[in-house]
Amino acid sequence: MRVGWAEDRRWVALGLAFIAYGLGSAPAPPGIRLQELLVFVGIAVCAGLAVPWRFLSGLAVARGPAVLGIGSAIMVWLFWQGLVRGLWNGWGLTDMVRDIVPMMFLALPLLLAPALAHLPDRSADRLADAAAMGGVALAMRWWLDAGMALSAVGSAPLGEGRDYLLNSALIPFASVWLGLRGMDGLAMGTGWFRRVPALLALAGAACCLLAQAATLHRAGLGLSLLALLAGLALPLWRLVVRRPVWLVLGLFLLALFLLVIREPLAGVAGLLADKTQAVGLNNRADEFLAVLDQMGRSPVAFLFGDGWGALVANPAVGWWRVSYTHSAASYFLLKLGAVGLALVVIYAGLLAGLVVRSPAVPMRLLLAATPSLLLGLLLHTSFKYICFSMIISLVAGRALSGLYKRI
């Protein structure tokens, strides 16, 4: 069954939410503004207005596949555990809200996956295209704020900007998804009708990759390039086996391209090396030890954390007392303790198991999502951003679609 833009409001609404996010919102906005409301409306239309109330009340536990029910039970428990502990410890209301809202974002895959599971593959790909367009919009906004200083790439690191737009999980996602989509389009396209969108996709991927290079996002740039290479390796190998002459042409074009960009490429490599020598791993290990030190003061704190709104003296930001850490493990250990962290790991395992057991998730989508997910879980605070959970929702929806088709 074919589903068009005007016929299925679910994916259209979520696609527009991705684009609204890229055009006007930010990874960590200062508050709920009109652009954030537009994103929330798109998500609500996609999931259905009654779904959040079923989730918060616990009714969602008994509905749908077991993985969704167990995941819902875990998220409801974590919400109340963190809330009770936060109230008990007397944390500020603002700090508690800053933790509760991102926690609710992490429940989005449970809310959105059932709706997205019924989409045809073509519509699901278009939805991923919309997510990538949101990433390109964020990158273009950053480039405009930076004065379109393309000549500075490789000569000096550019600033992050006031809204830290490049911290969004959509930036690495767009880098990989559009790169792979563009290469597929060029390889399969016969005529400008297919080649023009492919070239635009490659331009969008380049925009995001160059932005990460200009700001020396080491992990994001490296993981995006590795995912692109992994996605292109097999198609290129098949092409070379069928037509060996393409190997010679490809090597010639690659050598010519590297010759043209040799100076900025060498400059970026040098700047990345200098940054690594200067800051290393940005005190990530010391940050985790600081959380362990605070949680080790009592068995209750270690098991159940300090609750939503908890602060920690964080060495990664000059020992200021802040409400965040730069990895999901240390963050959930601080807020929810060992019990909460174990439940979060189970929740992540349920979603990962859903993907592994499903034949419907295309490798291209997995490769595009992997850099963003690894960055959010291990190195950045992006696991708290709504775009992070929206990407997981795309993957979970395709995985659940495969399970429904088996039944």
Coordinates of C-alpha atoms in Angstrom, one line a residue, residues 41-221:
V41 CA 2.7 19.1 18.5
G42 CA 4.3 17.1 15.7
I43 CA 5.3 14.3 18.1
A44 CA 1.8 14.3 19.7
V45 CA 0.1 14.0 16.3
C46 CA 2.3 11.1 15.4
A47 CA 2.0 9.2 18.7
G48 CA -1.7 10.1 19.3
L49 CA -2.9 12.4 22.1
A50 CA -4.0 9.5 24.4
V51 CA -0.7 7.7 24.4
P52 CA 1.2 9.9 26.9
W53 CA -1.6 9.6 29.4
R54 CA -1.7 5.8 29.1
F55 CA 2.1 5.8 29.5
L56 CA 2.2 8.0 32.6
S57 CA -0.7 6.1 34.2
G58 CA 0.9 2.7 33.7
L59 CA -1.8 1.4 31.3
A60 CA 0.8 1.1 28.5
V61 CA 2.5 -1.7 30.5
A62 CA -0.3 -4.1 29.5
R63 CA -0.6 -3.0 25.9
G64 CA 1.4 -4.0 22.8
P65 CA 4.5 -6.3 22.5
A66 CA 6.2 -7.3 25.7
V67 CA 9.3 -5.2 25.0
L68 CA 7.1 -2.1 25.0
G69 CA 5.3 -3.1 28.2
I70 CA 8.5 -3.9 30.1
G71 CA 10.1 -0.7 28.8
S72 CA 7.1 1.4 29.9
A73 CA 7.2 -0.2 33.4
I74 CA 10.9 0.7 33.7
M75 CA 10.4 4.3 32.6
V76 CA 7.4 4.8 35.0
W77 CA 9.4 3.4 37.9
L78 CA 12.5 5.6 37.1
F79 CA 10.3 8.7 36.9
W80 CA 8.8 8.2 40.3
Q81 CA 12.0 6.9 41.9
G82 CA 13.9 10.0 40.8
L83 CA 11.1 12.3 41.8
V84 CA 10.8 10.9 45.3
R85 CA 14.5 11.0 45.9
G86 CA 14.8 14.5 44.5
L87 CA 12.0 15.8 46.8
W88 CA 13.6 14.0 49.7
N89 CA 16.9 15.6 49.1
G90 CA 15.3 19.1 48.6
W91 CA 16.8 19.9 45.2
G92 CA 15.6 23.0 43.4
L93 CA 12.5 22.8 41.3
T94 CA 14.2 24.2 38.2
D95 CA 17.0 21.6 38.4
M96 CA 14.4 18.8 38.9
V97 CA 12.5 19.9 35.8
R98 CA 15.7 20.0 33.8
D99 CA 16.1 16.3 34.6
I100 CA 12.5 15.2 34.3
V101 CA 11.9 16.6 30.9
P102 CA 14.9 14.8 29.3
M103 CA 13.9 11.6 31.1
M104 CA 10.5 11.9 29.4
F105 CA 12.3 12.3 26.1
L106 CA 13.9 8.9 26.6
A107 CA 10.4 7.4 26.6
L108 CA 9.7 8.6 23.1
P109 CA 10.7 5.3 21.4
L110 CA 7.9 3.6 23.4
L111 CA 5.4 6.2 22.3
L112 CA 6.4 6.6 18.7
A113 CA 7.5 3.1 17.6
P114 CA 4.0 1.6 17.5
A115 CA 2.8 4.4 15.2
L116 CA 5.9 4.3 13.0
A117 CA 5.8 0.5 12.7
H118 CA 2.9 0.6 10.3
L119 CA 4.7 2.9 7.8
P120 CA 5.8 1.5 4.4
D121 CA 9.5 1.4 3.9
R122 CA 9.4 4.3 1.4
S123 CA 7.6 6.5 3.9
A124 CA 10.0 5.5 6.7
D125 CA 12.9 6.5 4.4
R126 CA 11.3 9.9 3.8
L127 CA 11.0 10.4 7.5
A128 CA 14.7 9.7 7.9
D129 CA 15.3 12.2 5.1
A130 CA 13.3 14.8 7.1
A131 CA 15.4 14.1 10.2
A132 CA 18.6 14.6 8.1
M133 CA 17.1 17.8 6.7
G134 CA 16.7 19.0 10.3
G135 CA 20.4 18.2 10.8
V136 CA 21.4 20.2 7.7
A137 CA 19.3 23.1 8.9
L138 CA 21.1 23.2 12.2
A139 CA 24.5 23.0 10.5
M140 CA 23.5 25.9 8.1
R141 CA 22.4 28.0 11.0
W142 CA 25.8 27.5 12.7
W143 CA 27.6 28.3 9.4
L144 CA 25.6 31.5 9.1
D145 CA 26.4 32.5 12.7
A146 CA 30.1 31.8 11.9
G147 CA 30.0 34.1 8.9
M148 CA 30.3 31.2 6.4
A149 CA 34.0 31.1 7.2
L150 CA 34.9 28.1 5.0
S151 CA 38.4 29.5 4.5
A152 CA 39.0 29.0 8.3
V153 CA 38.6 25.2 8.1
G154 CA 42.0 23.7 8.9
S155 CA 43.6 27.0 9.8
A156 CA 41.9 27.8 13.2
P157 CA 39.2 26.2 15.2
L158 CA 35.8 28.0 15.0
G159 CA 33.6 28.6 18.0
E160 CA 30.6 26.4 19.0
G161 CA 28.2 29.3 18.8
R162 CA 25.7 30.5 21.5
D163 CA 23.2 27.7 21.1
Y164 CA 25.7 24.8 20.6
L165 CA 23.7 23.7 17.6
L166 CA 26.4 21.2 16.4
N167 CA 25.9 19.2 19.6
S168 CA 22.6 17.9 18.2
A169 CA 22.4 14.2 17.5
L170 CA 21.0 15.1 14.1
I171 CA 24.4 16.4 12.8
P172 CA 26.2 13.0 12.7
F173 CA 23.0 11.4 11.6
A174 CA 22.6 13.7 8.6
S175 CA 26.4 13.3 7.8
V176 CA 26.0 9.6 7.3
W177 CA 22.4 9.2 6.1
L178 CA 22.7 11.8 3.4
G179 CA 26.1 10.6 2.4
L180 CA 24.9 7.1 1.8
R181 CA 21.7 8.2 0.2
G182 CA 23.6 10.5 -2.1
M183 CA 26.0 7.8 -3.2
D184 CA 23.2 5.4 -3.8
G185 CA 21.4 7.9 -5.9
L186 CA 24.5 8.6 -8.1
A187 CA 25.1 4.8 -8.5
M188 CA 21.5 4.0 -9.4
G189 CA 20.3 7.2 -11.0
T190 CA 19.8 7.5 -14.7
G191 CA 19.1 11.1 -15.5
W192 CA 19.0 14.4 -13.7
F193 CA 15.7 13.5 -12.0
R194 CA 17.6 11.2 -9.7
R195 CA 21.1 12.8 -9.8
V196 CA 20.1 16.2 -8.6
P197 CA 18.6 15.0 -5.3
A198 CA 21.6 12.8 -4.9
L199 CA 24.0 15.7 -5.3
L200 CA 21.9 17.8 -2.9
A201 CA 22.1 15.0 -0.4
L202 CA 25.9 14.8 -0.7
A203 CA 26.1 18.6 -0.3
G204 CA 24.1 18.3 2.9
A205 CA 26.4 15.6 4.2
A206 CA 29.4 17.7 3.4
C207 CA 27.9 20.7 5.2
C208 CA 27.5 18.7 8.4
L209 CA 31.0 17.0 8.1
L210 CA 32.7 20.4 7.5
A211 CA 31.0 21.9 10.4
Q212 CA 32.2 19.2 12.7
A213 CA 35.7 19.6 11.2
A214 CA 35.7 23.3 11.7
T215 CA 34.8 23.1 15.4
L216 CA 37.1 20.1 16.0
H217 CA 34.3 17.7 17.0
R218 CA 36.8 14.8 17.2
A219 CA 34.5 11.9 18.1
G220 CA 31.6 13.0 16.0
L221 CA 33.7 13.6 12.9

